[in-house]
Coordinates of C-alpha atoms in Angstrom, one line a residue:
Chain A
M274 CA 7.2 41.3 -48.9
I275 CA 3.5 41.4 -49.2
Q276 CA 1.6 39.8 -51.9
V277 CA -2.1 40.0 -52.3
E278 CA -3.5 37.4 -54.8
D279 CA -7.0 37.7 -56.0
L280 CA -8.5 38.8 -53.0
T281 CA -12.3 38.7 -52.4
K282 CA -14.7 39.2 -49.3
F283 CA -18.1 39.1 -49.3
Y284 CA -20.6 40.0 -46.2
N285 CA -23.3 37.8 -46.8
D286 CA -24.3 39.1 -50.3
L287 CA -22.4 42.4 -50.2
C288 CA -19.0 42.0 -52.1
A289 CA -16.9 44.4 -50.1
V290 CA -13.5 43.5 -51.9
D291 CA -13.5 42.4 -55.4
H292 CA -10.6 40.6 -56.9
I293 CA -7.9 42.7 -55.5
S294 CA -4.2 42.1 -56.4
L295 CA -1.5 43.9 -55.1
E296 CA 2.6 43.4 -54.5
I297 CA 4.2 45.7 -51.8
P298 CA 7.8 45.7 -51.8
K299 CA 9.7 46.2 -48.7
G300 CA 10.3 49.8 -47.9
E301 CA 7.7 51.4 -49.4
I302 CA 4.9 53.6 -48.3
M303 CA 1.6 52.6 -49.6
G304 CA -1.4 54.8 -49.5
L305 CA -4.9 53.2 -49.9
L306 CA -7.5 55.7 -50.9
G307 CA -11.1 55.4 -51.4
P308 CA -14.5 57.0 -50.8
N309 CA -16.4 55.7 -47.8
G310 CA -17.3 52.1 -47.9
A311 CA -14.8 51.4 -50.7
G312 CA -13.4 48.4 -49.0
K313 CA -10.2 49.8 -47.3
T314 CA -10.9 48.8 -43.9
T315 CA -11.9 45.6 -44.9
T316 CA -8.7 44.9 -47.1
L317 CA -6.2 46.2 -44.3
R318 CA -8.3 43.5 -42.0
M319 CA -7.7 41.0 -44.2
L320 CA -3.9 41.6 -44.5
T321 CA -3.9 41.6 -40.7
G322 CA -5.4 38.6 -40.2
Y323 CA -8.2 39.7 -38.5
F324 CA -10.9 38.9 -41.4
K325 CA -10.8 35.9 -43.2
P326 CA -10.9 36.5 -47.0
T327 CA -13.6 34.8 -48.8
S328 CA -11.4 33.7 -51.4
G329 CA -7.6 35.0 -52.6
R330 CA -4.3 34.4 -50.8
I331 CA -2.3 36.9 -49.1
R332 CA 1.5 36.0 -48.3
I333 CA 3.6 38.3 -45.9
K334 CA 7.2 37.8 -46.1
D335 CA 7.2 33.8 -46.4
H336 CA 4.2 33.1 -44.6
D337 CA 0.6 32.6 -45.7
V338 CA -1.5 34.7 -43.3
D339 CA -4.3 31.8 -43.2
E340 CA -1.9 29.1 -42.1
Q341 CA 0.5 30.9 -39.8
P342 CA -1.6 33.8 -38.3
V343 CA 0.5 34.2 -35.6
A344 CA 3.6 34.6 -37.1
V345 CA 2.4 36.9 -39.5
K346 CA 0.7 38.9 -36.5
G347 CA 4.3 39.2 -35.2
L348 CA 5.7 40.9 -38.1
I349 CA 2.6 43.4 -38.3
G350 CA 1.9 46.6 -36.2
Y351 CA -1.6 47.4 -36.9
L352 CA -3.4 50.6 -35.7
P353 CA -7.0 50.0 -36.3
E354 CA -9.4 52.9 -37.3
S355 CA -9.9 55.3 -34.5
A356 CA -7.5 53.3 -32.2
P357 CA -9.9 51.0 -30.2
L358 CA -7.9 50.5 -27.1
Y359 CA -9.1 49.5 -23.5
P360 CA -10.5 52.4 -22.4
G361 CA -10.1 51.5 -18.6
M362 CA -6.3 50.9 -18.6
L363 CA -3.7 53.4 -17.9
V364 CA -1.5 54.2 -20.9
Y365 CA 1.6 52.9 -19.1
D366 CA -0.4 49.8 -18.1
Y367 CA -1.5 49.2 -21.6
L368 CA 1.9 49.7 -23.3
S369 CA 3.6 47.5 -20.8
Y370 CA 0.8 44.8 -21.5
I371 CA 1.6 44.9 -25.1
A372 CA 5.2 44.9 -24.4
D373 CA 4.7 41.7 -23.1
I374 CA 2.5 40.0 -25.4
R375 CA 4.9 41.3 -28.0
G376 CA 7.7 39.2 -26.1
L377 CA 9.9 42.3 -24.8
R378 CA 11.3 41.5 -21.5
G379 CA 13.1 43.2 -18.7
E380 CA 15.4 46.0 -19.8
A381 CA 14.6 45.7 -23.5
K382 CA 10.8 46.5 -22.7
I383 CA 11.4 49.5 -20.6
A384 CA 13.9 51.0 -23.0
R385 CA 11.3 50.5 -26.0
I386 CA 8.5 51.9 -23.9
R387 CA 10.8 55.0 -23.3
D388 CA 12.0 55.2 -26.9
L389 CA 8.1 55.1 -28.2
V390 CA 7.1 57.6 -25.2
D391 CA 9.7 60.0 -26.5
H392 CA 8.8 59.5 -30.3
C393 CA 4.9 59.8 -29.9
G394 CA 5.0 62.4 -27.2
L395 CA 3.3 60.6 -24.2
H396 CA 5.4 62.2 -21.4
D397 CA 2.5 63.7 -19.6
I398 CA -0.3 60.9 -20.4
M399 CA 1.4 58.0 -19.0
H400 CA -0.5 57.8 -16.1
K401 CA -4.1 58.9 -17.3
T402 CA -6.6 56.3 -18.5
I403 CA -7.0 55.9 -22.1
G404 CA -10.6 56.7 -21.9
E405 CA -9.9 60.1 -20.6
L406 CA -7.7 61.1 -23.4
S407 CA -8.6 63.4 -26.4
K408 CA -8.9 61.6 -29.9
G409 CA -5.2 62.8 -31.2
L410 CA -3.8 61.6 -28.0
K411 CA -5.6 58.4 -28.0
Q412 CA -4.4 58.0 -31.6
R413 CA -0.6 58.9 -30.5
V414 CA -1.1 55.9 -27.9
G415 CA -2.4 53.5 -30.6
L416 CA 0.8 54.7 -32.8
A417 CA 2.9 53.6 -29.9
H418 CA 1.0 50.4 -29.8
A419 CA 1.5 49.5 -33.5
M420 CA 5.1 50.2 -33.2
M421 CA 5.8 48.3 -30.0
S422 CA 7.7 45.7 -31.6
D423 CA 9.4 47.6 -34.2
P424 CA 7.4 45.6 -36.9
E425 CA 8.6 45.3 -40.2
I426 CA 5.3 46.1 -41.5
L427 CA 3.2 49.0 -40.2
I428 CA -0.5 49.1 -40.9
L429 CA -2.5 52.0 -40.0
D430 CA -6.2 52.5 -40.9
E431 CA -7.1 56.5 -41.1
P432 CA -4.1 57.4 -38.7
T433 CA -5.0 61.1 -38.9
S434 CA -8.7 61.3 -38.7
G435 CA -9.7 63.6 -36.3
L436 CA -6.6 65.0 -35.4
D437 CA -6.0 68.8 -35.7
P438 CA -3.4 70.2 -38.2
N439 CA -0.7 70.4 -35.9
Q440 CA -0.9 66.5 -35.0
I441 CA -1.5 65.7 -38.6
V442 CA 1.8 67.1 -39.5
E443 CA 3.3 65.5 -36.4
I444 CA 1.8 61.9 -37.2
R445 CA 2.9 62.3 -40.9
D446 CA 6.7 63.2 -39.9
I447 CA 6.4 59.9 -37.9
I448 CA 4.9 57.9 -40.7
R449 CA 7.8 59.4 -43.2
A450 CA 10.5 58.6 -40.5
I451 CA 9.4 55.2 -39.9
G452 CA 8.9 54.4 -43.6
Q453 CA 12.7 54.9 -44.2
E454 CA 13.3 51.4 -43.4
K455 CA 9.7 49.8 -42.9
T456 CA 7.0 49.1 -45.2
V457 CA 3.8 51.2 -44.2
I458 CA 0.5 50.7 -45.5
L459 CA -2.0 53.5 -44.7
S460 CA -5.5 54.2 -45.6
T461 CA -7.1 57.6 -46.0
H462 CA -10.0 59.7 -47.7
I463 CA -7.7 62.8 -47.3
L464 CA -5.9 63.1 -50.6
S465 CA -3.6 65.8 -49.5
E466 CA -2.4 63.4 -46.8
A467 CA -1.6 60.6 -49.2
E468 CA 0.1 62.9 -51.6
A469 CA 2.4 64.1 -48.9
T470 CA 3.3 60.9 -47.2
C471 CA 3.2 57.9 -49.8
D472 CA 5.5 56.7 -52.3
R473 CA 2.5 54.9 -54.2
I474 CA -1.0 55.4 -54.2
V475 CA -3.8 52.7 -54.9
I476 CA -7.3 54.0 -55.3
I477 CA -10.0 51.5 -54.9
N478 CA -13.7 52.0 -55.3
K479 CA -16.3 49.4 -54.6
G480 CA -14.1 46.9 -54.0
R481 CA -11.8 47.1 -57.1
I482 CA -8.6 49.1 -58.0
V483 CA -9.1 51.6 -60.2
A484 CA -5.6 53.2 -60.0
D485 CA -2.5 51.9 -58.7
D486 CA 0.9 53.9 -59.3
R487 CA 3.6 55.7 -57.8
T488 CA 2.3 59.3 -56.6
A489 CA 4.6 61.5 -58.8
N490 CA 3.1 59.5 -61.8
L491 CA -0.3 59.5 -60.8
K492 CA -0.1 63.2 -60.7
N493 CA 2.0 63.6 -64.1
A494 CA -0.3 61.1 -66.2
T495 CA -2.9 63.7 -66.4
G496 CA -0.6 66.9 -66.1
G497 CA -1.1 67.5 -69.8
M498 CA -4.5 68.3 -69.5
R499 CA -4.0 71.6 -67.9
Q500 CA -6.7 74.3 -67.4
I501 CA -5.8 78.1 -67.2
S502 CA -8.0 80.8 -65.6
L503 CA -8.0 84.4 -67.0
G504 CA -9.9 87.5 -65.6
L505 CA -10.8 89.8 -68.0
Q506 CA -12.1 93.5 -68.3
N507 CA -13.7 95.0 -71.0
A508 CA -14.5 91.5 -73.0
T509 CA -17.7 90.1 -73.7
E510 CA -18.4 86.6 -73.3
A511 CA -18.9 85.9 -77.4
D512 CA -15.8 87.9 -78.2
T513 CA -13.8 85.9 -75.9
L514 CA -14.9 82.6 -77.3
Q515 CA -14.2 83.3 -80.7
T516 CA -10.8 85.0 -80.1
L517 CA -9.4 82.1 -77.5
G518 CA -11.4 79.0 -78.8
T519 CA -9.8 79.1 -82.1
L520 CA -6.3 79.0 -80.6
E521 CA -4.2 76.1 -81.4
G522 CA -3.9 73.7 -78.3
V523 CA -7.1 74.9 -76.5
A524 CA -10.0 72.1 -76.3
D525 CA -12.6 74.1 -74.6
V526 CA -13.2 78.0 -73.3
T527 CA -16.0 79.0 -71.1
A528 CA -16.6 82.6 -70.0
R529 CA -18.9 83.8 -67.4
P530 CA -19.1 87.5 -66.2
N531 CA -18.3 87.5 -62.3
A532 CA -21.5 89.0 -60.8
D533 CA -19.2 91.0 -58.1
D534 CA -17.3 93.4 -60.5
G535 CA -18.4 92.4 -64.0
V536 CA -15.0 90.9 -64.7
L537 CA -15.1 88.2 -67.3
D538 CA -13.9 85.1 -65.6
V539 CA -12.8 82.5 -68.5
T540 CA -11.5 79.1 -68.1
L541 CA -9.5 77.4 -70.6
T542 CA -9.1 73.8 -71.0
C543 CA -6.0 72.8 -72.9
R544 CA -5.1 69.7 -75.1
S545 CA -2.8 67.4 -73.2
G546 CA 0.6 67.9 -74.1
S547 CA 0.3 71.5 -75.6
D548 CA 1.2 74.7 -74.0
P549 CA -0.8 77.7 -75.5
R550 CA 0.1 80.2 -72.7
A551 CA 2.2 82.4 -75.1
A552 CA -0.6 82.3 -77.7
I553 CA -3.3 83.3 -75.2
Y554 CA -1.1 86.2 -74.0
A555 CA -0.4 87.2 -77.5
A556 CA -4.2 86.8 -78.4
V557 CA -5.3 89.0 -75.2
K558 CA -2.4 91.6 -76.3
A559 CA -3.7 92.3 -79.5
T560 CA -7.4 93.4 -78.3
D561 CA -8.1 96.2 -75.7
W562 CA -9.1 93.7 -72.8
I563 CA -7.0 94.3 -69.7
L564 CA -6.0 91.0 -68.3
L565 CA -6.4 91.0 -64.6
E566 CA -5.7 87.3 -63.8
F567 CA -3.7 84.5 -65.6
V568 CA -3.5 81.2 -63.5
Q569 CA -2.6 77.7 -64.6
H570 CA -3.8 74.9 -62.7
A571 CA -2.3 71.4 -63.1
R572 CA -5.1 69.0 -62.6
D573 CA -4.5 67.7 -58.9
L574 CA -5.1 64.1 -57.2
E575 CA -8.5 65.5 -56.0
S576 CA -9.8 65.7 -59.7
I577 CA -8.3 62.6 -60.5
F578 CA -10.0 60.8 -57.5
R579 CA -13.2 62.4 -58.2
E580 CA -13.2 61.3 -61.8
L581 CA -12.1 57.6 -60.9
T582 CA -14.6 57.1 -58.1
K583 CA -17.4 59.1 -59.2
E584 CA -21.0 57.1 -59.8
N585 CA -21.1 54.9 -62.8
Chain B
M192 CA 1.5 29.6 -22.6
Q193 CA 3.1 32.7 -21.5
Q194 CA 0.8 34.8 -23.5
V195 CA -2.4 33.2 -21.5
V196 CA -0.5 34.6 -18.2
F197 CA -0.2 37.8 -19.5
I198 CA -3.8 38.1 -20.8
L199 CA -5.0 36.4 -17.4
K200 CA -3.1 39.2 -15.9
K201 CA -4.6 42.2 -17.7
E202 CA -8.0 40.8 -17.5
L203 CA -7.9 40.4 -13.6
Q204 CA -6.7 43.9 -13.5
D205 CA -9.6 45.0 -15.5
F206 CA -12.1 43.2 -13.2
F207 CA -10.7 45.2 -10.3
I208 CA -10.9 48.5 -12.1
S209 CA -14.2 48.6 -13.2
P210 CA -16.8 48.4 -10.4
I211 CA -18.4 45.3 -11.6
A212 CA -16.3 43.0 -9.5
Y213 CA -16.9 45.0 -6.2
I214 CA -20.4 45.3 -6.9
V215 CA -20.8 41.3 -7.9
M216 CA -18.8 40.5 -4.7
T217 CA -20.8 42.4 -2.5
V218 CA -24.3 41.2 -3.7
F219 CA -22.9 37.9 -3.6
L220 CA -21.8 38.0 0.1
L221 CA -24.9 39.6 0.9
V222 CA -27.1 37.6 -0.3
T223 CA -25.7 34.3 0.7
G224 CA -24.8 35.4 4.0
W225 CA -28.1 36.6 5.0
L226 CA -29.9 33.6 3.4
F227 CA -27.4 31.2 5.3
F228 CA -27.2 33.1 8.7
S229 CA -31.0 33.7 8.9
A230 CA -31.9 29.9 8.8
F231 CA -28.9 28.9 10.5
F232 CA -29.8 30.3 14.0
V233 CA -33.4 28.5 13.5
F234 CA -31.8 25.3 12.6
D235 CA -29.4 25.4 15.5
Q236 CA -27.1 22.9 13.6
A237 CA -23.4 23.5 13.2
D238 CA -23.0 22.7 9.5
M239 CA -23.0 24.5 6.1
R240 CA -25.4 22.4 4.2
N241 CA -27.6 25.3 3.8
F242 CA -25.1 27.5 2.5
F243 CA -24.3 24.9 -0.2
N244 CA -27.6 23.9 -1.2
L245 CA -28.1 27.7 -2.2
L246 CA -24.7 27.9 -3.9
P247 CA -25.8 26.5 -7.4
M248 CA -28.7 29.0 -7.7
T249 CA -26.7 32.1 -6.7
F250 CA -23.8 31.1 -8.6
A251 CA -26.0 30.7 -12.0
F252 CA -26.7 34.3 -11.4
V253 CA -23.4 35.7 -10.0
I254 CA -21.1 34.0 -12.3
P255 CA -22.6 35.3 -15.7
A256 CA -22.4 38.7 -14.4
I257 CA -18.8 38.0 -13.6
T258 CA -18.2 36.5 -17.0
M259 CA -20.5 38.9 -19.1
R260 CA -18.0 41.5 -20.1
L261 CA -15.2 39.2 -21.1
F262 CA -15.8 39.2 -24.6
A263 CA -19.0 41.5 -25.1
E264 CA -17.0 44.6 -23.6
E265 CA -14.2 44.0 -26.3
M266 CA -16.6 43.6 -29.0
S267 CA -18.3 46.6 -28.4
T268 CA -15.2 49.4 -27.8
G269 CA -13.6 47.7 -30.5
S270 CA -10.6 46.6 -28.9
Y271 CA -11.4 42.9 -29.8
E272 CA -9.6 43.9 -33.5
T273 CA -6.6 45.1 -31.3
L274 CA -6.5 42.1 -29.3
L275 CA -7.0 39.8 -32.4
T276 CA -4.1 41.6 -34.3
L277 CA -1.6 41.0 -31.6
P278 CA 0.3 37.5 -31.9
V279 CA -1.9 35.7 -29.7
T280 CA -3.9 32.5 -30.7
F281 CA -7.6 32.1 -30.1
R282 CA -6.8 29.5 -27.4
D283 CA -4.6 31.8 -25.7
I284 CA -7.2 34.5 -25.3
I285 CA -10.1 31.8 -24.5
L286 CA -7.9 30.4 -21.9
G287 CA -6.5 33.9 -20.2
K288 CA -10.1 35.3 -20.1
Y289 CA -11.6 31.9 -18.7
L290 CA -8.7 31.6 -15.9
A291 CA -9.3 35.3 -15.1
G292 CA -12.9 34.7 -14.7
L293 CA -12.4 31.6 -12.5
A294 CA -9.9 33.5 -10.6
L295 CA -12.6 35.8 -9.6
V296 CA -15.1 33.0 -8.6
A297 CA -12.5 31.6 -6.3
A298 CA -11.8 35.2 -4.9
L299 CA -15.7 35.5 -4.3
L300 CA -15.7 32.1 -2.5
L301 CA -12.8 33.4 -0.3
P302 CA -14.4 35.6 2.1
T303 CA -17.0 32.8 2.7
L304 CA -14.2 30.9 4.4
S305 CA -14.8 32.8 7.6
Y306 CA -18.3 31.2 8.0
P307 CA -16.9 27.8 8.8
L308 CA -14.3 29.2 11.1
F309 CA -17.1 31.3 13.0
I310 CA -19.3 27.9 13.2
S311 CA -16.3 25.9 14.3
F312 CA -16.3 28.2 17.4
M313 CA -19.8 27.7 18.1
G314 CA -20.3 23.9 17.8
E315 CA -18.7 21.0 16.5
L316 CA -18.4 21.2 12.5
D317 CA -17.6 18.3 10.4
W318 CA -14.9 19.3 8.1
G319 CA -15.3 16.7 5.5
P320 CA -18.4 18.0 4.0
V321 CA -16.9 21.7 4.1
I322 CA -14.0 20.8 2.2
G323 CA -16.1 18.8 -0.2
G324 CA -18.5 21.7 -0.6
Y325 CA -15.6 24.2 -1.6
I326 CA -14.1 21.9 -3.8
G327 CA -17.4 21.5 -5.5
A328 CA -18.0 25.0 -5.6
L329 CA -14.8 25.6 -7.5
F330 CA -15.7 22.8 -9.9
M331 CA -19.2 24.3 -10.7
G332 CA -17.5 27.6 -10.8
A333 CA -15.3 26.3 -13.6
A334 CA -18.3 24.9 -15.3
F335 CA -20.4 27.9 -14.9
T336 CA -17.6 30.5 -15.9
G337 CA -17.2 28.2 -19.2
V338 CA -20.9 28.8 -20.1
G339 CA -20.8 32.3 -19.0
L340 CA -17.6 33.0 -21.1
F341 CA -19.4 31.3 -24.3
A342 CA -22.4 33.6 -23.8
S343 CA -20.3 36.8 -23.6
A344 CA -18.6 35.6 -27.1
L345 CA -21.8 35.5 -28.7
T346 CA -23.0 39.4 -28.5
R347 CA -21.3 43.0 -28.1
N348 CA -24.2 43.6 -25.6
Q349 CA -23.3 42.7 -22.2
I350 CA -26.7 42.4 -20.6
I351 CA -27.7 39.9 -23.4
A352 CA -24.7 38.2 -22.5
F353 CA -25.5 37.9 -19.0
I354 CA -29.1 36.8 -19.4
T355 CA -28.0 34.1 -22.0
G356 CA -25.5 33.0 -19.6
A357 CA -27.9 33.1 -16.4
V358 CA -30.6 31.3 -18.4
I359 CA -28.2 28.4 -19.4
C360 CA -27.0 28.0 -15.8
F361 CA -30.1 28.2 -14.4
A362 CA -31.5 25.9 -16.7
L363 CA -28.7 23.5 -15.8
T364 CA -29.5 24.2 -12.0
V365 CA -33.1 23.6 -11.9
I366 CA -33.1 20.4 -14.4
E367 CA -33.3 17.8 -11.8
R368 CA -36.4 19.4 -10.3
M369 CA -38.0 19.4 -13.6
L370 CA -37.8 15.7 -14.1
F371 CA -41.5 15.0 -13.6
F372 CA -41.7 16.4 -17.3
V373 CA -39.2 14.0 -18.9
P374 CA -40.4 11.0 -20.9
G375 CA -39.1 8.0 -18.9
A376 CA -36.9 6.6 -21.8
L377 CA -34.9 9.9 -21.3
L378 CA -34.9 10.1 -17.6
K379 CA -31.7 8.6 -17.0
I380 CA -29.8 10.8 -19.4
V381 CA -31.5 13.9 -18.4
S382 CA -31.2 13.3 -14.7
Q383 CA -27.5 13.4 -15.1
L384 CA -27.4 17.0 -16.8
G385 CA -28.2 18.9 -13.5
A386 CA -25.5 20.6 -12.1
S387 CA -26.8 20.7 -8.5
L388 CA -27.1 17.0 -8.2
H389 CA -23.3 16.7 -9.1
F390 CA -22.6 19.4 -6.6
Q391 CA -24.7 18.2 -3.9
N392 CA -22.7 14.7 -4.4
I393 CA -19.3 16.4 -3.9
A394 CA -20.8 18.7 -1.4
R395 CA -21.7 15.7 0.9
G396 CA -18.0 14.9 1.0
I397 CA -18.1 12.2 -1.5
I398 CA -15.7 13.0 -4.5
D399 CA -16.8 10.7 -7.3
S400 CA -14.8 11.1 -10.6
R401 CA -18.1 11.1 -12.4
D402 CA -19.3 14.6 -10.7
L403 CA -16.0 15.9 -11.6
I404 CA -16.0 14.8 -15.0
Y405 CA -19.4 16.5 -15.4
F406 CA -18.2 19.8 -14.5
V407 CA -14.8 19.7 -16.7
S408 CA -16.8 18.7 -19.6
V409 CA -19.5 21.2 -19.3
A410 CA -16.2 23.8 -18.8
F411 CA -14.7 22.3 -21.8
L412 CA -18.0 22.7 -24.0
G413 CA -18.2 26.2 -22.9
L414 CA -14.6 26.7 -24.3
Y415 CA -14.9 25.1 -27.4
A416 CA -17.8 26.9 -28.1
S417 CA -16.2 30.1 -27.5
H418 CA -13.6 29.0 -29.9
L419 CA -16.0 28.0 -32.6
V420 CA -18.0 31.6 -32.1
M421 CA -14.4 33.3 -32.6
Q422 CA -13.9 31.5 -35.5
E423 CA -17.2 32.1 -36.8
K424 CA -16.8 35.8 -36.3
K425 CA -13.5 36.0 -38.7

């Protein structure tokens, strides 16, 4: 569906996107993740033909973005970051204008606008000017704008930024519903969002791809590196380190007394592939320590993200 | 071509949503009306020569005020990005915006049609120069709108767009009064660059293809330059 080959973009001397290659099949929801300034928006803008790449090629279906921009723009519905729409226009006038430009006529146009109004919950704001709308409502109008022609590819730049938790859930549901038959590319820096909506996650940092995998794989790949937290009473730091540090499968132990109640907070890092929980329990049981807490954390996307994108 | 019509329609709608169109129209009618009629009764002649003499100068300031928002506003609100990711070509966008600006210039001239009507009640009005004057005004408006559109494409700041456009239009208007400073060898070329000269030719009722071609060329240059600017911004 979308092939990106060796895409590079320079702003004067600054390299915003550095030799990115990607292939996105039909019907996939892909999340583009990265810290601020990583090149997410620039990449999306090149995909939509708004920016011209410094080098590299983008093919969408059978069209080259550079050679047939209008055909490509007809296939793509795009919602730019923070939905920059004409602030002076009424919502209805705006949607009607987009429908005209997108080639919808007569009955089909009215029916499509009705559908989108239902889908995006725009009933009460059709006769308000866009400039008056709150950020969340504007975002919904933007979503309706992007979906107007029922495009095969939907590109959303930070679709949930600035929304309240309820609206985020709503937009996520909409995206997932669309993603069943369409190709969706969305950028975000909110990890839980990518985790909840995307089939595939591409993490970019400083213009380069640092990770590209199915969401589930990305989480499992590091799942072996588990961490276990314990809360122990009656235990001393030295004893804990000695008793637990020597256990099979434990890579590292840190212990620190909690300032509030004197309970010792112990964090164990496990070697990948091992599960020392039973051994830990047995070791604690053999002492006169009181076990108050025993929690296992799988390493989440957040720590993966931090590791991949931290400085140097 | 259909896309041009949709963009034209939307831009015209925008002109009348924002107060700019009304302000510019009011100022234009007030300035031209007062300057024209205050001298009209002194000369006591039933013609509109004075009105058309003033027109190049007023247009040089009024038209950039109309065109300044066409691109600059889109770039400052960011809607330029939404516009450019719709299935339209640069040509559609430029033509749509240009024609909307030109339509507003025509709308600006419309109320002044009442002047010759009133004058014709007061004395014998020679309609030839009046018709020529309005045709010339439309052509000059077309040229200045092209210049103004280009100025607007250069920047996201509407004030800068206005000043750039006004400076270019003003220079085109006064250039023939500055011929004194031009070296003799260039005189012939430079004297042909002035907008007032060509406009006054038409306003005398003589429709010469050279004058029309001049205005059409200026308009085309403005549109082409806007196209180049859009290309450069990618």
